[in-house]
Coordinates of C-alpha atoms in Angstrom, one line a residue:
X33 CA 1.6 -8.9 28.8
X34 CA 2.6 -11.7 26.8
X35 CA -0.8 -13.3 25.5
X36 CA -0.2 -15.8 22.3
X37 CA 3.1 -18.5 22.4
X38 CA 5.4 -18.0 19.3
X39 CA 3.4 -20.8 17.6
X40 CA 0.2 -18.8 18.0
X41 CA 1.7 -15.4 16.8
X42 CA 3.3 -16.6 13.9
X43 CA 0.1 -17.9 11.7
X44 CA -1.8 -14.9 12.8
X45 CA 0.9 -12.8 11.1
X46 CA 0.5 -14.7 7.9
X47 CA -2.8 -14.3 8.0
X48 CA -2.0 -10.0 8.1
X49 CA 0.2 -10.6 4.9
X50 CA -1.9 -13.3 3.4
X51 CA -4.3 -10.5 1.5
X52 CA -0.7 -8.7 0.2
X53 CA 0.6 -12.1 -1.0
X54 CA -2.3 -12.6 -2.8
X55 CA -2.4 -8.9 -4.1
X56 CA 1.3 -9.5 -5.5
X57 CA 0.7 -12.9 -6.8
X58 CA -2.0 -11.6 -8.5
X59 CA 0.1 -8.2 -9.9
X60 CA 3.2 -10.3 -11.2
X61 CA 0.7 -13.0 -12.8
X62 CA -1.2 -9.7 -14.7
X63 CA 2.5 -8.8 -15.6
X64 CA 3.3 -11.5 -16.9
X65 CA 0.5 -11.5 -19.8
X66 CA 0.6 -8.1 -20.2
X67 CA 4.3 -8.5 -21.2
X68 CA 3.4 -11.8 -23.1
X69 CA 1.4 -10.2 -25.2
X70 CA 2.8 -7.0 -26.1
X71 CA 5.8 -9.3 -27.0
X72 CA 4.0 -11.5 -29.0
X73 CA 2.1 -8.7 -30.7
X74 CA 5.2 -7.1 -32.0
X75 CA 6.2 -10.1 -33.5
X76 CA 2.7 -10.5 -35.0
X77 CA 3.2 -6.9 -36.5
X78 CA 7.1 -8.0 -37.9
X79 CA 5.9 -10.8 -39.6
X80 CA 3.0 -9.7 -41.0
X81 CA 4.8 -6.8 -43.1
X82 CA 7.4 -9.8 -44.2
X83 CA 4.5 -11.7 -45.3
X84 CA 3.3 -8.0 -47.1
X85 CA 7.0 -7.4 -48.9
X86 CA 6.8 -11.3 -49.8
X87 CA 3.3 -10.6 -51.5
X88 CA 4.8 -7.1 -52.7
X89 CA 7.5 -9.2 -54.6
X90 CA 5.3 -11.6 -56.0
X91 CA 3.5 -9.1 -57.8
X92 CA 6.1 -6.7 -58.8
X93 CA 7.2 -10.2 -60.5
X94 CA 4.3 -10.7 -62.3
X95 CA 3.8 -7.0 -63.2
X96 CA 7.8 -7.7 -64.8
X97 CA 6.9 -10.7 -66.8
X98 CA 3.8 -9.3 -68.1
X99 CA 4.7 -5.8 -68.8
X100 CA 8.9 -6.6 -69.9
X101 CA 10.5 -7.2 -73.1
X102 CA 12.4 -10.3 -74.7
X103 CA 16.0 -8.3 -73.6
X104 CA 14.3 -8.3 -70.0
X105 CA 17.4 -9.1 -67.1
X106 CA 16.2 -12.6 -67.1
X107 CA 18.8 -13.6 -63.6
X108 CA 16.3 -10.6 -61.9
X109 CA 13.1 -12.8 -62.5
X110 CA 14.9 -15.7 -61.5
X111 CA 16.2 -14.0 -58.1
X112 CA 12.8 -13.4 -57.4
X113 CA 11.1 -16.4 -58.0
X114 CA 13.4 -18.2 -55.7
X115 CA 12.3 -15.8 -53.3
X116 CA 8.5 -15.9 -53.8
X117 CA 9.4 -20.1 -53.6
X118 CA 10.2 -19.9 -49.9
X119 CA 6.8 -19.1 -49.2
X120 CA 4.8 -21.9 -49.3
X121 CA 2.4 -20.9 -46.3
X122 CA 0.6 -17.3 -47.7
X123 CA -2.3 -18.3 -49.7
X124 CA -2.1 -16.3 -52.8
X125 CA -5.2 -15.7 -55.4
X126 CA -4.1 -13.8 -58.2
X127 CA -7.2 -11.8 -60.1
X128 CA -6.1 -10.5 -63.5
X129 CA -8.7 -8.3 -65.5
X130 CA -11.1 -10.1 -66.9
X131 CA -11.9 -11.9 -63.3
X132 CA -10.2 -14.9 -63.7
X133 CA -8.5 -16.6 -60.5
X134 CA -5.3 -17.9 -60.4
X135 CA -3.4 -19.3 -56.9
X136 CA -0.7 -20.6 -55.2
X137 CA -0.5 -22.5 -51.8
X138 CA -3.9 -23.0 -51.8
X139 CA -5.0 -26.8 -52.1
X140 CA -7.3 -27.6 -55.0
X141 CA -9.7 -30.8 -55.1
X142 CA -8.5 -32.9 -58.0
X143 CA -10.8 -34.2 -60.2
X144 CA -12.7 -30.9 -60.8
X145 CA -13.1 -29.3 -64.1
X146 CA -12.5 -24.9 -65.3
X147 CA -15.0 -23.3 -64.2
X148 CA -15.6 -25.7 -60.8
X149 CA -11.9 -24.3 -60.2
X150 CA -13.0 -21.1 -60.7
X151 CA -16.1 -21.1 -58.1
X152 CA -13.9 -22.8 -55.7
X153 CA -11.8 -20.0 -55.8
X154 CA -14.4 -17.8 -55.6
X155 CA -15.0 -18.9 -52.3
X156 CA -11.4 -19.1 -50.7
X157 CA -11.2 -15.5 -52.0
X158 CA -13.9 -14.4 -49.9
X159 CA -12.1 -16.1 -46.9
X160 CA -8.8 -14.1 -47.2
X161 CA -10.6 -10.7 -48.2
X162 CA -12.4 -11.6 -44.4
X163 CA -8.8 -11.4 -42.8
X164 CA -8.6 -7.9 -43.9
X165 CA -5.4 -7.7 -45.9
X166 CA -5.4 -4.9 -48.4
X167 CA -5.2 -6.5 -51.7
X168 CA -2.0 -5.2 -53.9
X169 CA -2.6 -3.0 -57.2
X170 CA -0.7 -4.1 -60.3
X171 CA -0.8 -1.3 -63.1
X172 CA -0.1 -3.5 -66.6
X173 CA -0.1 -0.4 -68.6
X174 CA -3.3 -2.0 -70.1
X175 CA -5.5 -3.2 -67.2
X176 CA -5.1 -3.2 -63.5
X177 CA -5.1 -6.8 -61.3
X178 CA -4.8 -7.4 -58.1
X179 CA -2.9 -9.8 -55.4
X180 CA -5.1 -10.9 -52.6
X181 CA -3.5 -13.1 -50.0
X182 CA -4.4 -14.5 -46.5
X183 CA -2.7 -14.7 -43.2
X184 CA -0.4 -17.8 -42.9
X185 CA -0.4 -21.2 -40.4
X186 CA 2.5 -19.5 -38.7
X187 CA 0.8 -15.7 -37.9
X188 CA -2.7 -17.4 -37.1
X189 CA -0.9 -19.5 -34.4
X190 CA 1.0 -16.3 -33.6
X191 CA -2.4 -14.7 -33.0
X192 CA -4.1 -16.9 -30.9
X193 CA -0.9 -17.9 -28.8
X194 CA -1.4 -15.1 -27.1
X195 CA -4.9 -16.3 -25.5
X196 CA -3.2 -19.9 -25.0
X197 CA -0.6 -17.8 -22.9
X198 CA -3.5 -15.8 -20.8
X199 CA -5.0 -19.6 -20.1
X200 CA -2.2 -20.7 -18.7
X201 CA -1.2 -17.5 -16.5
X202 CA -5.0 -17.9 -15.3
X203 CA -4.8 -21.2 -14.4
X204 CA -1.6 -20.7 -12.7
X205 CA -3.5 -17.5 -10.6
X206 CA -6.2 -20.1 -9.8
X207 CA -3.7 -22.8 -8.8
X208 CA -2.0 -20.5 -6.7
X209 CA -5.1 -19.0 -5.0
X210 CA -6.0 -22.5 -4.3
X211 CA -2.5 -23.3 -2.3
X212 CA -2.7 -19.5 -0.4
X213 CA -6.3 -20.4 0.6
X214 CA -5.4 -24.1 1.4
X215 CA -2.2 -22.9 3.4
X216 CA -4.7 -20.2 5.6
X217 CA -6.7 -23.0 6.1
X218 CA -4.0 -25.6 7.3
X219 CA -2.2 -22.5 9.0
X220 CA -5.5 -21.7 10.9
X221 CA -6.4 -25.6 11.6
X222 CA -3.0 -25.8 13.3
X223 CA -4.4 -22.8 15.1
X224 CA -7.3 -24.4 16.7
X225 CA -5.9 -27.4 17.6
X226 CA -2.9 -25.5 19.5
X227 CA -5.1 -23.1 21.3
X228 CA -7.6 -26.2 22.0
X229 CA -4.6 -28.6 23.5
X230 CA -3.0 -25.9 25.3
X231 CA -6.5 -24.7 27.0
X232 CA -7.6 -28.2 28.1
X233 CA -4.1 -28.8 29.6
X234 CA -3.8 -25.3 31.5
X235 CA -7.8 -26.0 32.6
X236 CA -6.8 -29.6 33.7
X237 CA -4.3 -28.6 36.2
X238 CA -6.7 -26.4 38.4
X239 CA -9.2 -28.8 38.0
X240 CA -7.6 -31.6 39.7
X241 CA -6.7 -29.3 42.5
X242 CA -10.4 -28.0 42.9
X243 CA -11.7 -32.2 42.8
X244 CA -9.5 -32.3 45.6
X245 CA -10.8 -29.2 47.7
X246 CA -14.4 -30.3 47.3
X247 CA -13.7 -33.6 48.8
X248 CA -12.0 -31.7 51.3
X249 CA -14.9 -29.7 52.1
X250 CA -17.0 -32.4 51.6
X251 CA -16.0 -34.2 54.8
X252 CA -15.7 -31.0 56.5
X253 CA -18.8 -31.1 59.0
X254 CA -19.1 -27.2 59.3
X255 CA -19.2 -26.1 55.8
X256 CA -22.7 -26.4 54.3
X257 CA -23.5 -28.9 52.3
X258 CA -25.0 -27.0 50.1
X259 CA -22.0 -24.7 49.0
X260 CA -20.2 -28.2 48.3
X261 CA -22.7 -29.2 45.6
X262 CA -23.0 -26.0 43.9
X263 CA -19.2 -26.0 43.5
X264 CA -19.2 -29.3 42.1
X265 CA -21.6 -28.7 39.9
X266 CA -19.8 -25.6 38.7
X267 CA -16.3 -28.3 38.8
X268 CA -18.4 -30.4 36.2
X269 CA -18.9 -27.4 33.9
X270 CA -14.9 -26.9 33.9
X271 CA -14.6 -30.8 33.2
X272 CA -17.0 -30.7 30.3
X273 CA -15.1 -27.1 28.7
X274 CA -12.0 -29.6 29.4
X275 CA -13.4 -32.2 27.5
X276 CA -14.5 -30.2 24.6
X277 CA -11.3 -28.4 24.3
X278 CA -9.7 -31.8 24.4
X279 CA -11.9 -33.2 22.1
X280 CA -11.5 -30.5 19.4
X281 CA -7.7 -30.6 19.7
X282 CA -7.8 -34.1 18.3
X283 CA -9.6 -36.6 16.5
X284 CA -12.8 -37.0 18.4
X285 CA -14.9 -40.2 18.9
X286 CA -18.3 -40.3 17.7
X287 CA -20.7 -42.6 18.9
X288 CA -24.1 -43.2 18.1
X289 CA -26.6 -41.2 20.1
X290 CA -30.4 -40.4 19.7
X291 CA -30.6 -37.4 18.8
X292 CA -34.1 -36.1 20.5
X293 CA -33.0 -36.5 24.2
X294 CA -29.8 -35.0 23.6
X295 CA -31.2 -31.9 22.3
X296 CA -34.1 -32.3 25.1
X297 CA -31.5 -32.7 27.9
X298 CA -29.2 -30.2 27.4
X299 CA -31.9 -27.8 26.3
X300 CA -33.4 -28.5 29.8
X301 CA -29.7 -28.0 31.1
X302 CA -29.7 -24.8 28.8
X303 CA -33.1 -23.5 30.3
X304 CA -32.2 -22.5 34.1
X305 CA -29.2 -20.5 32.6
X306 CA -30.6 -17.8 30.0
X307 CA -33.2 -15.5 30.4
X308 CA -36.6 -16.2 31.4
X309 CA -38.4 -14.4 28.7
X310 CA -37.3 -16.7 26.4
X311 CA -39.7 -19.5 25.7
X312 CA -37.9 -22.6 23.9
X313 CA -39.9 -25.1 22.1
X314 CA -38.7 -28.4 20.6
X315 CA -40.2 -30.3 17.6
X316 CA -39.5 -33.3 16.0
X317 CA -40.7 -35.4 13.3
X318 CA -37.7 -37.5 13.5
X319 CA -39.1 -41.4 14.0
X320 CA -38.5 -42.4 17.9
X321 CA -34.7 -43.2 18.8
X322 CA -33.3 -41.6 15.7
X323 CA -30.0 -41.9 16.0
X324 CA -26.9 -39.7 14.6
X325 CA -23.2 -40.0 15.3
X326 CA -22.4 -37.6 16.8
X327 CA -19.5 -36.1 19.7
X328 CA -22.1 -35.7 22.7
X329 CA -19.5 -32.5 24.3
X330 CA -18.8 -31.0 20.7
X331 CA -22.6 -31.6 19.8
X332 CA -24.0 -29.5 22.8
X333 CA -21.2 -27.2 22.2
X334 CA -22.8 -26.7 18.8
X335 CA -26.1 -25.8 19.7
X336 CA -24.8 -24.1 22.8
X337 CA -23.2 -21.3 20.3
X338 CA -26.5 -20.8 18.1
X339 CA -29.0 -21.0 21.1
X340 CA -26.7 -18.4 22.9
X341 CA -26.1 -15.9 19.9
X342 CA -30.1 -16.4 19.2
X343 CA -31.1 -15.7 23.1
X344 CA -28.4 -12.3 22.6
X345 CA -30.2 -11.3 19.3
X346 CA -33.6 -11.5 20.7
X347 CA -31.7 -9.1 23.7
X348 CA -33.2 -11.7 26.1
X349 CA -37.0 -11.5 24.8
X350 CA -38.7 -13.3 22.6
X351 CA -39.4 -17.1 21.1
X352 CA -36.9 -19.9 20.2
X353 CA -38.1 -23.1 18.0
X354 CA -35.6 -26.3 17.3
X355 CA -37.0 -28.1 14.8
X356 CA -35.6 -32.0 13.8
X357 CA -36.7 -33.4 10.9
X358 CA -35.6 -35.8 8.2
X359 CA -34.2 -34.2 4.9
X360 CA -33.3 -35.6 1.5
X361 CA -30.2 -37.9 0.8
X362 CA -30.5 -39.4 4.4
X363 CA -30.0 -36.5 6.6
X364 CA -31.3 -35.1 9.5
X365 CA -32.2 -31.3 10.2
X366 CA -32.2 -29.5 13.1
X367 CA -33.7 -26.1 12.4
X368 CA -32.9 -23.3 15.4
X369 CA -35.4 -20.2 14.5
X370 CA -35.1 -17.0 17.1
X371 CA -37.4 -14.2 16.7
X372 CA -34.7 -12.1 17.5
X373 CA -33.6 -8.9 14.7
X374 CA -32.4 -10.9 12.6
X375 CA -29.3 -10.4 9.8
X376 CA -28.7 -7.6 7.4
X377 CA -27.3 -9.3 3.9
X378 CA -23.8 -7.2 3.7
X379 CA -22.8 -9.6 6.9
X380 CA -24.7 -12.7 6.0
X381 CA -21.4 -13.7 4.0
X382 CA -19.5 -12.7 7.3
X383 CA -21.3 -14.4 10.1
X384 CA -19.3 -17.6 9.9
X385 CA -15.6 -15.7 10.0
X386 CA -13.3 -16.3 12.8
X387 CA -13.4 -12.4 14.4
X388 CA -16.4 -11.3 13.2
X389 CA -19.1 -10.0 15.7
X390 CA -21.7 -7.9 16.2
X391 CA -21.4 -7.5 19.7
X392 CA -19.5 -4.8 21.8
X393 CA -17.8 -7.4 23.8
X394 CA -18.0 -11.2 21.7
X395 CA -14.5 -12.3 20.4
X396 CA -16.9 -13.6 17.1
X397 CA -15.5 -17.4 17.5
X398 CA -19.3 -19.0 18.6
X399 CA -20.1 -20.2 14.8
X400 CA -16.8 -20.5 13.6
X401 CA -16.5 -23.1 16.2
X402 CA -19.8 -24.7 15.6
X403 CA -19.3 -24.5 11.7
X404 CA -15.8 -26.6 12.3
X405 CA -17.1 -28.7 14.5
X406 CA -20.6 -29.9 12.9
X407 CA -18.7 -29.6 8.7
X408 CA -14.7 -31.1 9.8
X409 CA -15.9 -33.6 12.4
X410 CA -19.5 -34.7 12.2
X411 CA -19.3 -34.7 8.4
X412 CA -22.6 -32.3 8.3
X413 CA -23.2 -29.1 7.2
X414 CA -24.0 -25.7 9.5
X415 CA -25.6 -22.8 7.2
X416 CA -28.0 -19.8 8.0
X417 CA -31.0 -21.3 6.0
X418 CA -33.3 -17.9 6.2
X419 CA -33.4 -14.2 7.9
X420 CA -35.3 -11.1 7.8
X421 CA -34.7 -7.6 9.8
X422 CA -36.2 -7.3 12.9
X423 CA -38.4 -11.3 12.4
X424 CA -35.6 -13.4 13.0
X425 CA -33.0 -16.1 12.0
X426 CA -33.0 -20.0 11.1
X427 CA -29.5 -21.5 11.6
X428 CA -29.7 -25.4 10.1
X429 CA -27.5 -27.7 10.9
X430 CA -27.6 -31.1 8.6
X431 CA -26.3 -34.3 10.1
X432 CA -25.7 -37.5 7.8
X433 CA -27.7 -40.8 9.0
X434 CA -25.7 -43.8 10.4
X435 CA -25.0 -45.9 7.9

């Protein structure tokens, strides 16, 4: 039997391969840095042993001058000094035996005398012996010194570029969990409205033909009079479903209503058609005709949901309170406690998904519905505000203030 229309079935499927999507985006995004980095760590590696042999060379040119005579090969100390010239990034402090500094590419205040030199070096030697760069021996026959450089600009950028690269592979995961989640939620939007239009139009057609059997029966002097109102009261029902299903499948009309006698008649409406063992009691400390904008067919559908799933957790015993009262930043409260067994915490993250239910036969769309309802059209809020196993539940649903 063919159930859902081609427009129906195909969001539900992409809400099957939605998780996988996101499972794959997610894999090829942790690909990607995983492969940025090992890349960038080789090249980290290749230059810092050119930066090494650079620092090698410097010093095996020193050791040279020092340790040569006057018929030294005077073109191989000029071949390496136009080498050791094309670095101009490695900062270079040179310690010879007696402790004195010497240095290249590193920038020196002017202005400051020997031994000020000499401390400031100090210091900047401290800073490249931090980056961990094993200082190079030169034997002078005589004494030992030593070449202690630093990291340059370019490797320290190579370094972090890494972590810039993981930034921006997070924040294009996050961008693109943001558009799968905003597409579910447009997909399943589109959803409600279809299923909404097409059940008010297949419910209006029958309607109009039962309107016109009732006042067919009405004039029909041996059919009890009796029967005829009971069936038009059950025709209203259908209308108001209609409306509601009409209502949600668009843009619905709010007007301003007061708030306490539409919760008071539709409770009293509500009353004659649950259980008797359940008491109902309404509160307020709302001021006299508070009002509230508010859809009066969505509304009642909203606390028909709650007051319905509250009568089946109390399994049709027990004590219901509605509570209005005002709340801060100009809202209104409408607390709806059931003494019922109340919600364990693994599904109190749950309760509000399209699907989920606790019971053997519900199809798990009563709060979905309100929550869309009170948070995409009444501009309010519809949260579980407390619940404790086997006391009870407090659904609250916040509604602004008219302006």
């Amino acid at each position: 039997m063919k159930i859902l229309s081609k427009e129906v079935a195909l969001p539900l499927a992409f809400y099957n391969r939605d998780t996988w999507l996101k499972v794959a985006f997610f894999a090829v995004c942790v690909f990607m840095a995983g492969f940025s980095l090992y890349f960038t760590d080789g090249l980290v590696s290749k230059l810092e042993e050119r930066e090494k042999q650079q620092i090698e060379l410097y010093a095996e040119t020193i050791r040279y001058v020092m340790t040569s005579d006057e018929n030294a090969d005077i073109n191989f100390f000029f071949e390496r000094i136009k080498k050791i010239n094309e670095n101009n990034t490695i900062p270079v402090i040179w310690k010879d035996g007696s402790g004195h500094l010497n240095s290249i590419n590193i920038t020196i205040p002017d202005a400051i005398d020997v031994e000020e030199k000499q401390v400031f070096l100090q210091a900047k030697l401290k800073e490249i012996i931090a980056e961990n760069n094993k200082p190079i021996e030169m034997d002078m026959g005589f004494q030992k010194e030593y070449i202690y450089y630093g990291n340059s600009k370019l490797l320290k950028l190579l370094r972090y570029y890494p972590l810039s690269q993981l930034l921006v592979v997070l924040i294009v995961g996050f961008l693109g969990y943001i558009f799968f989640s905003y597409s579910r939620r447009a997909e399943q939007n589109r959803v409600w409205v279809g299923l909404a239009k097409e059940t008010a139009h297949q419910l209006g057609t029958p309607l109009s033909s039962l309107t016109a059997w009732v006042e067919i029966l009405r004039n029909e002097p041996s059919i009890n009079p009796e029967i005829v109102v009971e069936l038009s009261k059950d025709i209203q029902r259908l209308e108001t479903i209609t409306t509601r299903f009409s209502n949600i499948g668009s843009t619905p009309i709010l007007n301003e209503e007061d708030l306490e006698d539409l919760i008071f008649s539709f409770i009293n409406y509500l009353k004659i058609r649950i259980s008797t063992k359940v008491h109902i009691q309404i509160k307020s400390s709302l001021a006299p005709g508070q009002l509230a904008n508010v859809n009066k067919y969505l509304f009642e559908w909203v606390i028909e949901n709650i007051c319905k799933n509250a009568v089946d957790a109390m399994s049709g015993t027990g004590n219901m309170l509605i509570y209005l009262h005002e709340g801060k930043n100009n809202m209104i409260h409408i607390d709806i406690s059931d003494t019922g067994k109340g919600i364990i915490t693994a599904n109190m993250s749950k309760i509000f998904n399209p699907g989920y239910s606790t019971k053997k036969r519900g199809w798990g769309l009563g709060l979905t519905l309100a929550k869309r309802i009170v948070e995409n059209y009444h501009e309010g809020k519809l949260t579980l505000k407390s619940t404790e196993l086997n006391k009870g539940s407090t659904f609250r649903i916040s509604l602004p203030k008219p302006v």
